Amino acid sequence: MAHPQLSIVIPAYNESARIESTLERVMQCVETQDWDAEVLVVDDGSRDDTPAIVKRWMELHPRLHLIQNPGNRGKGYSVRNGLLQAAGDIVMFTDADLSAPMEEADRLLAALEAGADVAIGSRWMDRTRQTIHQPLYRQFFGRCFNWITRTVMGLPFKDTQCGFKAFKRPAAQVIFRLQRIERWGFDPEILFIARKLRYSVVEVPVTWGHDERSRMSYLKDGMKMLEEMAVIRGNSIAGRYDKDIAAMKDTSKMVTAPVEHGTKPAVSELPH
């Protein structure tokens, strides 16, 4: 069977309360939009029924797949694990709460079709598109974190943390092989890497609604993300990304990904 045009990766950890409704909405959207798509749920060591629910849905949907991490490794690890195994020409990830409705993927796909290598959803470019607003304290911490990210990382984007991003396959295969951060701070890192490699990154306003069940703690996880940003800057200053890029080029000038669900491995050239 030919590889799909689109791969949708959903990182999941203890999502038994909502994974079924998420899969229902995603699979319905795929059918309604007539996308040639596969859906990959990456289970991050869940201790509940998340894997069992996904397996049950797989019986009805041949292009739904379950990838299981070796224990709880973090969202960044999950996204990387899923995208590097994805078989689509376009690969994207979305949060399990679908804060950005799956239908909004059309906006990311349009940006890629127009020439971007990476398209990232944004909650802040057009606030009128927010259907359910965050509590004020979350908005405050989110804005502070984003300001620090823009300043420390040199990223020009209004929203680095929206869990709704899409990539052309060649860009994803390179960016995610260079990724080192495995938890919440991976978003600024992959954008930092993309800009370092001079990929075209376009920010796209998307409809978005806050989910009160969000597990992210802006105090605890926010401090960890600040620590991880320091690590990213340290890696850059120490030349670790440059060394990794050089090693990838020296090996074969090609990047090959094992694809469990496709009919052939992913092969992508490094940018010149």
PDB file of C-alpha atoms in Angstrom:
ATOM      1  CA  MET A   1       0.000   0.000   0.000  1.00  0.00           C
ATOM      2  CA  ALA A   2       1.325   3.441  -0.923  1.00  0.00           C
ATOM      3  CA  HIS A   3       2.444   5.678   1.891  1.00  0.00           C
ATOM      4  CA  PRO A   4      -0.125   8.283   2.999  1.00  0.00           C
ATOM      5  CA  GLN A   5       0.031  11.971   2.164  1.00  0.00           C
ATOM      6  CA  LEU A   6      -0.531  12.997   5.795  1.00  0.00           C
ATOM      7  CA  SER A   7       0.473  11.567   9.158  1.00  0.00           C
ATOM      8  CA  ILE A   8      -1.245  12.811  12.329  1.00  0.00           C
ATOM      9  CA  VAL A   9       0.656  12.109  15.545  1.00  0.00           C
ATOM     10  CA  ILE A  10      -1.134  12.301  18.910  1.00  0.00           C
ATOM     11  CA  PRO A  11       1.052  12.034  22.046  1.00  0.00           C
ATOM     12  CA  ALA A  12      -0.936  10.498  24.898  1.00  0.00           C
ATOM     13  CA  TYR A  13      -0.332   9.866  28.593  1.00  0.00           C
ATOM     14  CA  ASN A  14      -3.114   8.525  30.824  1.00  0.00           C
ATOM     15  CA  GLU A  15      -5.772   9.762  28.381  1.00  0.00           C
ATOM     16  CA  SER A  16      -8.407   7.076  28.931  1.00  0.00           C
ATOM     17  CA  ALA A  17     -10.995   9.718  29.901  1.00  0.00           C
ATOM     18  CA  ARG A  18     -10.854  11.476  26.533  1.00  0.00           C
ATOM     19  CA  ILE A  19      -8.851   9.439  23.998  1.00  0.00           C
ATOM     20  CA  GLU A  20     -11.988   7.760  22.648  1.00  0.00           C
ATOM     21  CA  SER A  21     -13.728  11.065  21.898  1.00  0.00           C
ATOM     22  CA  THR A  22     -10.461  12.382  20.449  1.00  0.00           C
ATOM     23  CA  LEU A  23     -10.144   9.419  18.091  1.00  0.00           C
ATOM     24  CA  GLU A  24     -13.791   9.752  17.097  1.00  0.00           C
ATOM     25  CA  ARG A  25     -13.319  13.427  16.188  1.00  0.00           C
ATOM     26  CA  VAL A  26     -10.020  12.843  14.379  1.00  0.00           C
ATOM     27  CA  MET A  27     -11.173   9.846  12.352  1.00  0.00           C
ATOM     28  CA  GLN A  28     -14.427  11.622  11.464  1.00  0.00           C
ATOM     29  CA  CYS A  29     -12.454  14.659  10.309  1.00  0.00           C
ATOM     30  CA  VAL A  30     -10.144  12.495   8.188  1.00  0.00           C
ATOM     31  CA  GLU A  31     -13.168  10.938   6.530  1.00  0.00           C
ATOM     32  CA  THR A  32     -15.073  14.212   6.079  1.00  0.00           C
ATOM     33  CA  GLN A  33     -12.056  16.053   4.662  1.00  0.00           C
ATOM     34  CA  ASP A  34     -11.185  13.025   2.507  1.00  0.00           C
ATOM     35  CA  TRP A  35      -7.578  13.138   3.675  1.00  0.00           C
ATOM     36  CA  ASP A  36      -5.200  10.365   2.653  1.00  0.00           C
ATOM     37  CA  ALA A  37      -3.994  10.068   6.234  1.00  0.00           C
ATOM     38  CA  GLU A  38      -2.711   7.761   8.914  1.00  0.00           C
ATOM     39  CA  VAL A  39      -3.121   8.465  12.630  1.00  0.00           C
ATOM     40  CA  LEU A  40      -0.434   7.479  15.134  1.00  0.00           C
ATOM     41  CA  VAL A  41      -1.136   7.571  18.866  1.00  0.00           C
ATOM     42  CA  VAL A  42       2.096   7.569  20.872  1.00  0.00           C
ATOM     43  CA  ASP A  43       1.492   6.167  24.339  1.00  0.00           C
ATOM     44  CA  ASP A  44       3.974   7.612  26.838  1.00  0.00           C
ATOM     45  CA  GLY A  45       3.898   4.810  29.381  1.00  0.00           C
ATOM     46  CA  SER A  46       0.261   5.267  30.404  1.00  0.00           C
ATOM     47  CA  ARG A  47      -0.851   3.471  33.566  1.00  0.00           C
ATOM     48  CA  ASP A  48      -4.521   3.461  32.565  1.00  0.00           C
ATOM     49  CA  ASP A  49      -6.514   1.944  29.676  1.00  0.00           C
ATOM     50  CA  THR A  50      -5.246   4.307  26.970  1.00  0.00           C
ATOM     51  CA  PRO A  51      -3.377   1.599  24.958  1.00  0.00           C
ATOM     52  CA  ALA A  52      -6.292  -0.849  25.208  1.00  0.00           C
ATOM     53  CA  ILE A  53      -8.751   1.765  23.926  1.00  0.00           C
ATOM     54  CA  VAL A  54      -6.519   2.640  20.983  1.00  0.00           C
ATOM     55  CA  LYS A  55      -6.065  -1.059  20.111  1.00  0.00           C
ATOM     56  CA  ARG A  56      -9.837  -1.513  20.117  1.00  0.00           C
ATOM     57  CA  TRP A  57     -10.207   1.390  17.690  1.00  0.00           C
ATOM     58  CA  MET A  58      -7.442  -0.029  15.493  1.00  0.00           C
ATOM     59  CA  GLU A  59      -9.656  -3.023  14.735  1.00  0.00           C
ATOM     60  CA  LEU A  60     -12.044  -0.693  12.918  1.00  0.00           C
ATOM     61  CA  HIS A  61      -9.504   1.700  11.416  1.00  0.00           C
ATOM     62  CA  PRO A  62      -6.579   0.116   9.527  1.00  0.00           C
ATOM     63  CA  ARG A  63      -4.687   3.413   9.319  1.00  0.00           C
ATOM     64  CA  LEU A  64      -4.770   3.989  13.064  1.00  0.00           C
ATOM     65  CA  HIS A  65      -1.586   2.818  14.801  1.00  0.00           C
ATOM     66  CA  LEU A  66      -0.288   2.643  18.357  1.00  0.00           C
ATOM     67  CA  ILE A  67       3.336   3.385  19.216  1.00  0.00           C
ATOM     68  CA  GLN A  68       4.416   2.693  22.786  1.00  0.00           C
ATOM     69  CA  ASN A  69       7.381   4.453  24.376  1.00  0.00           C
ATOM     70  CA  PRO A  70       9.760   2.543  26.670  1.00  0.00           C
ATOM     71  CA  GLY A  71       8.169   3.995  29.787  1.00  0.00           C
ATOM     72  CA  ASN A  72       7.249   7.603  30.521  1.00  0.00           C
ATOM     73  CA  ARG A  73       9.710   9.746  28.566  1.00  0.00           C
ATOM     74  CA  GLY A  74       7.902  13.040  28.028  1.00  0.00           C
ATOM     75  CA  LYS A  75       5.910  14.851  25.366  1.00  0.00           C
ATOM     76  CA  GLY A  76       8.981  15.833  23.356  1.00  0.00           C
ATOM     77  CA  TYR A  77      10.139  12.226  23.179  1.00  0.00           C
ATOM     78  CA  SER A  78       6.624  11.117  22.193  1.00  0.00           C
ATOM     79  CA  VAL A  79       6.321  13.649  19.377  1.00  0.00           C
ATOM     80  CA  ARG A  80       9.775  12.788  18.044  1.00  0.00           C
ATOM     81  CA  ASN A  81       9.097   9.053  18.263  1.00  0.00           C
ATOM     82  CA  GLY A  82       5.840   9.454  16.357  1.00  0.00           C
ATOM     83  CA  LEU A  83       7.036  11.846  13.667  1.00  0.00           C
ATOM     84  CA  LEU A  84      10.155   9.818  12.894  1.00  0.00           C
ATOM     85  CA  GLN A  85       8.018   6.706  12.409  1.00  0.00           C
ATOM     86  CA  ALA A  86       5.330   8.513  10.420  1.00  0.00           C
ATOM     87  CA  ALA A  87       5.080   7.604   6.744  1.00  0.00           C
ATOM     88  CA  GLY A  88       3.308  10.690   5.372  1.00  0.00           C
ATOM     89  CA  ASP A  89       4.638  13.307   2.970  1.00  0.00           C
ATOM     90  CA  ILE A  90       3.348  15.828   5.520  1.00  0.00           C
ATOM     91  CA  VAL A  91       3.642  15.041   9.239  1.00  0.00           C
ATOM     92  CA  MET A  92       1.956  16.894  12.061  1.00  0.00           C
ATOM     93  CA  PHE A  93       1.188  16.554  15.736  1.00  0.00           C
ATOM     94  CA  THR A  94      -1.765  17.644  17.818  1.00  0.00           C
ATOM     95  CA  ASP A  95      -2.501  17.473  21.529  1.00  0.00           C
ATOM     96  CA  ALA A  96      -4.815  14.736  22.763  1.00  0.00           C
ATOM     97  CA  ASP A  97      -7.276  17.336  24.064  1.00  0.00           C
ATOM     98  CA  LEU A  98      -7.738  18.745  20.544  1.00  0.00           C
ATOM     99  CA  SER A  99      -7.666  22.301  21.892  1.00  0.00           C
ATOM    100  CA  ALA A 100      -7.158  23.244  18.247  1.00  0.00           C
ATOM    101  CA  PRO A 101      -9.915  21.406  16.331  1.00  0.00           C
ATOM    102  CA  MET A 102      -8.590  18.866  13.830  1.00  0.00           C
ATOM    103  CA  GLU A 103     -10.305  20.751  11.004  1.00  0.00           C
ATOM    104  CA  GLU A 104      -7.841  23.615  11.594  1.00  0.00           C
ATOM    105  CA  ALA A 105      -5.126  21.401  10.102  1.00  0.00           C
ATOM    106  CA  ASP A 106      -6.263  22.727   6.714  1.00  0.00           C
ATOM    107  CA  ARG A 107      -4.727  26.076   7.697  1.00  0.00           C
ATOM    108  CA  LEU A 108      -1.362  24.464   8.419  1.00  0.00           C
ATOM    109  CA  LEU A 109      -1.494  22.392   5.245  1.00  0.00           C
ATOM    110  CA  ALA A 110      -2.256  25.508   3.191  1.00  0.00           C
ATOM    111  CA  ALA A 111       0.857  27.217   4.603  1.00  0.00           C
ATOM    112  CA  LEU A 112       3.002  24.220   3.639  1.00  0.00           C
ATOM    113  CA  GLU A 113       1.453  24.111   0.186  1.00  0.00           C
ATOM    114  CA  ALA A 114       2.284  27.811  -0.202  1.00  0.00           C
ATOM    115  CA  GLY A 115       5.975  27.037   0.345  1.00  0.00           C
ATOM    116  CA  ALA A 116       6.674  26.807   4.081  1.00  0.00           C
ATOM    117  CA  ASP A 117       8.701  23.898   5.438  1.00  0.00           C
ATOM    118  CA  VAL A 118       7.122  24.199   8.892  1.00  0.00           C
ATOM    119  CA  ALA A 119       3.699  25.584   9.887  1.00  0.00           C
ATOM    120  CA  ILE A 120       2.906  26.264  13.529  1.00  0.00           C
ATOM    121  CA  GLY A 121      -0.485  27.007  15.032  1.00  0.00           C
ATOM    122  CA  SER A 122      -0.787  30.208  17.053  1.00  0.00           C
ATOM    123  CA  ARG A 123      -3.255  31.098  19.808  1.00  0.00           C
ATOM    124  CA  TRP A 124      -2.120  34.718  19.990  1.00  0.00           C
ATOM    125  CA  MET A 125      -2.030  35.961  16.389  1.00  0.00           C
ATOM    126  CA  ASP A 126      -5.819  36.353  16.370  1.00  0.00           C
ATOM    127  CA  ARG A 127      -7.350  36.186  19.847  1.00  0.00           C
ATOM    128  CA  THR A 128     -10.864  36.374  18.400  1.00  0.00           C
ATOM    129  CA  ARG A 129     -10.340  32.741  17.351  1.00  0.00           C
ATOM    130  CA  GLN A 130     -10.084  31.604  20.991  1.00  0.00           C
ATOM    131  CA  THR A 131     -13.338  29.848  21.857  1.00  0.00           C
ATOM    132  CA  ILE A 132     -12.523  29.138  25.528  1.00  0.00           C
ATOM    133  CA  HIS A 133      -9.999  31.473  27.126  1.00  0.00           C
ATOM    134  CA  GLN A 134      -7.332  30.444  29.597  1.00  0.00           C
ATOM    135  CA  PRO A 135      -7.604  31.673  33.189  1.00  0.00           C
ATOM    136  CA  LEU A 136      -5.832  35.005  33.640  1.00  0.00           C
ATOM    137  CA  TYR A 137      -2.942  33.503  35.586  1.00  0.00           C
ATOM    138  CA  ARG A 138      -2.249  31.057  32.735  1.00  0.00           C
ATOM    139  CA  GLN A 139      -2.387  33.872  30.203  1.00  0.00           C
ATOM    140  CA  PHE A 140       0.061  35.880  32.322  1.00  0.00           C
ATOM    141  CA  PHE A 141       2.553  33.053  32.745  1.00  0.00           C
ATOM    142  CA  GLY A 142       2.171  32.051  29.109  1.00  0.00           C
ATOM    143  CA  ARG A 143       2.913  35.567  27.900  1.00  0.00           C
ATOM    144  CA  CYS A 144       5.903  35.871  30.261  1.00  0.00           C
ATOM    145  CA  PHE A 145       7.297  32.565  29.088  1.00  0.00           C
ATOM    146  CA  ASN A 146       6.821  33.526  25.461  1.00  0.00           C
ATOM    147  CA  TRP A 147       8.598  36.862  26.008  1.00  0.00           C
ATOM    148  CA  ILE A 148      11.537  35.071  27.619  1.00  0.00           C
ATOM    149  CA  THR A 149      11.573  32.543  24.789  1.00  0.00           C
ATOM    150  CA  ARG A 150      11.648  35.281  22.155  1.00  0.00           C
ATOM    151  CA  THR A 151      14.431  37.091  24.011  1.00  0.00           C
ATOM    152  CA  VAL A 152      16.652  34.176  25.027  1.00  0.00           C
ATOM    153  CA  MET A 153      16.122  31.961  21.972  1.00  0.00           C
ATOM    154  CA  GLY A 154      15.775  34.674  19.360  1.00  0.00           C
ATOM    155  CA  LEU A 155      12.485  33.223  18.164  1.00  0.00           C
ATOM    156  CA  PRO A 156      10.145  35.761  16.506  1.00  0.00           C
ATOM    157  CA  PHE A 157       6.935  33.798  16.990  1.00  0.00           C
ATOM    158  CA  LYS A 158       3.978  34.929  19.085  1.00  0.00           C
ATOM    159  CA  ASP A 159       3.247  31.375  20.252  1.00  0.00           C
ATOM    160  CA  THR A 160       5.892  28.663  20.456  1.00  0.00           C
ATOM    161  CA  GLN A 161       3.946  26.310  22.725  1.00  0.00           C
ATOM    162  CA  CYS A 162       0.746  25.607  20.781  1.00  0.00           C
ATOM    163  CA  GLY A 163       0.603  21.833  20.363  1.00  0.00           C
ATOM    164  CA  PHE A 164      -0.440  22.007  16.733  1.00  0.00           C
ATOM    165  CA  LYS A 165       2.429  21.937  14.233  1.00  0.00           C
ATOM    166  CA  ALA A 166       2.996  20.496  10.756  1.00  0.00           C
ATOM    167  CA  PHE A 167       6.133  19.760   8.746  1.00  0.00           C
ATOM    168  CA  LYS A 168       7.114  18.721   5.280  1.00  0.00           C
ATOM    169  CA  ARG A 169       8.643  15.285   5.627  1.00  0.00           C
ATOM    170  CA  PRO A 170      12.265  16.202   4.704  1.00  0.00           C
ATOM    171  CA  ALA A 171      12.332  19.007   7.284  1.00  0.00           C
ATOM    172  CA  ALA A 172      10.817  16.831  10.027  1.00  0.00           C
ATOM    173  CA  GLN A 173      13.280  14.010   9.440  1.00  0.00           C
ATOM    174  CA  VAL A 174      16.204  16.363  10.003  1.00  0.00           C
ATOM    175  CA  ILE A 175      14.807  18.615  12.759  1.00  0.00           C
ATOM    176  CA  PHE A 176      13.625  15.803  15.013  1.00  0.00           C
ATOM    177  CA  ARG A 177      16.877  13.876  14.678  1.00  0.00           C
ATOM    178  CA  LEU A 178      18.657  16.914  16.081  1.00  0.00           C
ATOM    179  CA  GLN A 179      16.167  17.376  18.936  1.00  0.00           C
ATOM    180  CA  ARG A 180      17.677  16.800  22.393  1.00  0.00           C
ATOM    181  CA  ILE A 181      14.941  18.031  24.781  1.00  0.00           C
ATOM    182  CA  GLU A 182      12.411  15.311  25.597  1.00  0.00           C
ATOM    183  CA  ARG A 183       9.852  17.070  27.778  1.00  0.00           C
ATOM    184  CA  TRP A 184       7.836  20.328  27.643  1.00  0.00           C
ATOM    185  CA  GLY A 185      10.686  22.500  26.377  1.00  0.00           C
ATOM    186  CA  PHE A 186      11.006  20.673  23.067  1.00  0.00           C
ATOM    187  CA  ASP A 187       8.817  23.181  21.181  1.00  0.00           C
ATOM    188  CA  PRO A 188      11.293  26.098  21.346  1.00  0.00           C
ATOM    189  CA  GLU A 189      14.117  23.692  20.540  1.00  0.00           C
ATOM    190  CA  ILE A 190      12.621  22.355  17.316  1.00  0.00           C
ATOM    191  CA  LEU A 191      11.809  25.917  16.195  1.00  0.00           C
ATOM    192  CA  PHE A 192      15.337  27.006  17.107  1.00  0.00           C
ATOM    193  CA  ILE A 193      16.750  24.115  15.058  1.00  0.00           C
ATOM    194  CA  ALA A 194      14.444  24.859  12.119  1.00  0.00           C
ATOM    195  CA  ARG A 195      15.612  28.473  11.987  1.00  0.00           C
ATOM    196  CA  LYS A 196      19.237  27.429  12.436  1.00  0.00           C
ATOM    197  CA  LEU A 197      18.855  25.221   9.357  1.00  0.00           C
ATOM    198  CA  ARG A 198      17.090  28.065   7.538  1.00  0.00           C
ATOM    199  CA  TYR A 199      13.856  26.231   7.015  1.00  0.00           C
ATOM    200  CA  SER A 200      10.877  28.440   6.285  1.00  0.00           C
ATOM    201  CA  VAL A 201       8.654  28.558   9.402  1.00  0.00           C
ATOM    202  CA  VAL A 202       5.210  30.182   9.113  1.00  0.00           C
ATOM    203  CA  GLU A 203       2.972  30.981  12.084  1.00  0.00           C
ATOM    204  CA  VAL A 204      -0.732  30.475  11.411  1.00  0.00           C
ATOM    205  CA  PRO A 205      -3.645  31.709  13.580  1.00  0.00           C
ATOM    206  CA  VAL A 206      -5.886  28.802  14.594  1.00  0.00           C
ATOM    207  CA  THR A 207      -9.129  28.373  16.481  1.00  0.00           C
ATOM    208  CA  TRP A 208      -8.316  27.206  19.980  1.00  0.00           C
ATOM    209  CA  GLY A 209     -10.162  26.454  23.208  1.00  0.00           C
ATOM    210  CA  HIS A 210      -8.541  25.967  26.606  1.00  0.00           C
ATOM    211  CA  ASP A 211      -9.123  22.580  28.254  1.00  0.00           C
ATOM    212  CA  GLU A 212      -9.384  22.788  32.045  1.00  0.00           C
ATOM    213  CA  ARG A 213      -7.967  19.268  32.279  1.00  0.00           C
ATOM    214  CA  SER A 214      -4.581  20.418  31.021  1.00  0.00           C
ATOM    215  CA  ARG A 215      -1.863  18.734  33.095  1.00  0.00           C
ATOM    216  CA  MET A 216       0.757  21.401  32.586  1.00  0.00           C
ATOM    217  CA  SER A 217       1.733  23.349  35.699  1.00  0.00           C
ATOM    218  CA  TYR A 218       2.976  26.799  34.738  1.00  0.00           C
ATOM    219  CA  LEU A 219       4.975  27.065  37.968  1.00  0.00           C
ATOM    220  CA  LYS A 220       6.598  23.638  38.072  1.00  0.00           C
ATOM    221  CA  ASP A 221       6.753  22.894  34.349  1.00  0.00           C
ATOM    222  CA  GLY A 222       7.446  26.541  33.498  1.00  0.00           C
ATOM    223  CA  MET A 223      10.574  26.502  35.654  1.00  0.00           C
ATOM    224  CA  LYS A 224      11.654  23.252  34.013  1.00  0.00           C
ATOM    225  CA  MET A 225      11.126  24.774  30.567  1.00  0.00           C
ATOM    226  CA  LEU A 226      13.273  27.777  31.497  1.00  0.00           C
ATOM    227  CA  GLU A 227      15.966  25.345  32.575  1.00  0.00           C
ATOM    228  CA  GLU A 228      15.630  23.512  29.270  1.00  0.00           C
ATOM    229  CA  MET A 229      15.946  26.769  27.323  1.00  0.00           C
ATOM    230  CA  ALA A 230      19.247  27.351  29.091  1.00  0.00           C
ATOM    231  CA  VAL A 231      20.277  23.853  28.022  1.00  0.00           C
ATOM    232  CA  ILE A 232      19.334  24.629  24.401  1.00  0.00           C
ATOM    233  CA  ARG A 233      21.382  27.840  24.452  1.00  0.00           C
ATOM    234  CA  GLY A 234      24.242  25.935  26.046  1.00  0.00           C
ATOM    235  CA  ASN A 235      24.077  23.234  23.383  1.00  0.00           C
ATOM    236  CA  SER A 236      24.130  25.896  20.686  1.00  0.00           C
ATOM    237  CA  ILE A 237      27.030  27.839  22.184  1.00  0.00           C
ATOM    238  CA  ALA A 238      28.997  24.599  22.652  1.00  0.00           C
ATOM    239  CA  GLY A 239      28.388  23.767  18.986  1.00  0.00           C
ATOM    240  CA  ARG A 240      26.569  20.511  19.706  1.00  0.00           C
ATOM    241  CA  TYR A 241      23.898  21.100  17.054  1.00  0.00           C
ATOM    242  CA  ASP A 242      26.581  22.020  14.508  1.00  0.00           C
ATOM    243  CA  LYS A 243      28.475  18.835  15.343  1.00  0.00           C
ATOM    244  CA  ASP A 244      25.333  16.742  14.984  1.00  0.00           C
ATOM    245  CA  ILE A 245      24.542  18.359  11.634  1.00  0.00           C
ATOM    246  CA  ALA A 246      28.092  17.751  10.410  1.00  0.00           C
ATOM    247  CA  ALA A 247      27.959  14.137  11.581  1.00  0.00           C
ATOM    248  CA  MET A 248      24.706  13.578   9.707  1.00  0.00           C
ATOM    249  CA  LYS A 249      26.204  15.022   6.530  1.00  0.00           C
ATOM    250  CA  ASP A 250      29.456  13.094   6.903  1.00  0.00           C
ATOM    251  CA  THR A 251      27.661   9.810   7.391  1.00  0.00           C
ATOM    252  CA  SER A 252      25.880   9.767   4.047  1.00  0.00           C
ATOM    253  CA  LYS A 253      24.317  13.166   3.379  1.00  0.00           C
ATOM    254  CA  MET A 254      21.061  11.334   3.822  1.00  0.00           C
ATOM    255  CA  VAL A 255      18.807  10.711   6.801  1.00  0.00           C
ATOM    256  CA  THR A 256      16.993   7.406   6.925  1.00  0.00           C
ATOM    257  CA  ALA A 257      14.141   6.738   9.330  1.00  0.00           C
ATOM    258  CA  PRO A 258      12.731   3.329  10.229  1.00  0.00           C
ATOM    259  CA  VAL A 259       9.039   3.399   9.352  1.00  0.00           C
ATOM    260  CA  GLU A 260       7.079   0.588  10.925  1.00  0.00           C
ATOM    261  CA  HIS A 261       3.792   1.453   9.273  1.00  0.00           C
ATOM    262  CA  GLY A 262       4.840   2.446   5.750  1.00  0.00           C
ATOM    263  CA  THR A 263       6.123   0.391   2.852  1.00  0.00           C
ATOM    264  CA  LYS A 264       9.513   2.086   2.615  1.00  0.00           C
ATOM    265  CA  PRO A 265      11.919   3.963   4.884  1.00  0.00           C
ATOM    266  CA  ALA A 266      11.908   7.741   5.045  1.00  0.00           C
ATOM    267  CA  VAL A 267      14.832   9.303   3.236  1.00  0.00           C
ATOM    268  CA  SER A 268      15.479  13.022   3.458  1.00  0.00           C
ATOM    269  CA  GLU A 269      18.329  15.228   2.363  1.00  0.00           C
ATOM    270  CA  LEU A 270      19.908  17.654   4.762  1.00  0.00           C
ATOM    271  CA  PRO A 271      19.562  21.331   3.831  1.00  0.00           C
ATOM    272  CA  HIS A 272      22.589  22.877   2.154  1.00  0.00           C
TER     273      HIS A 272
END
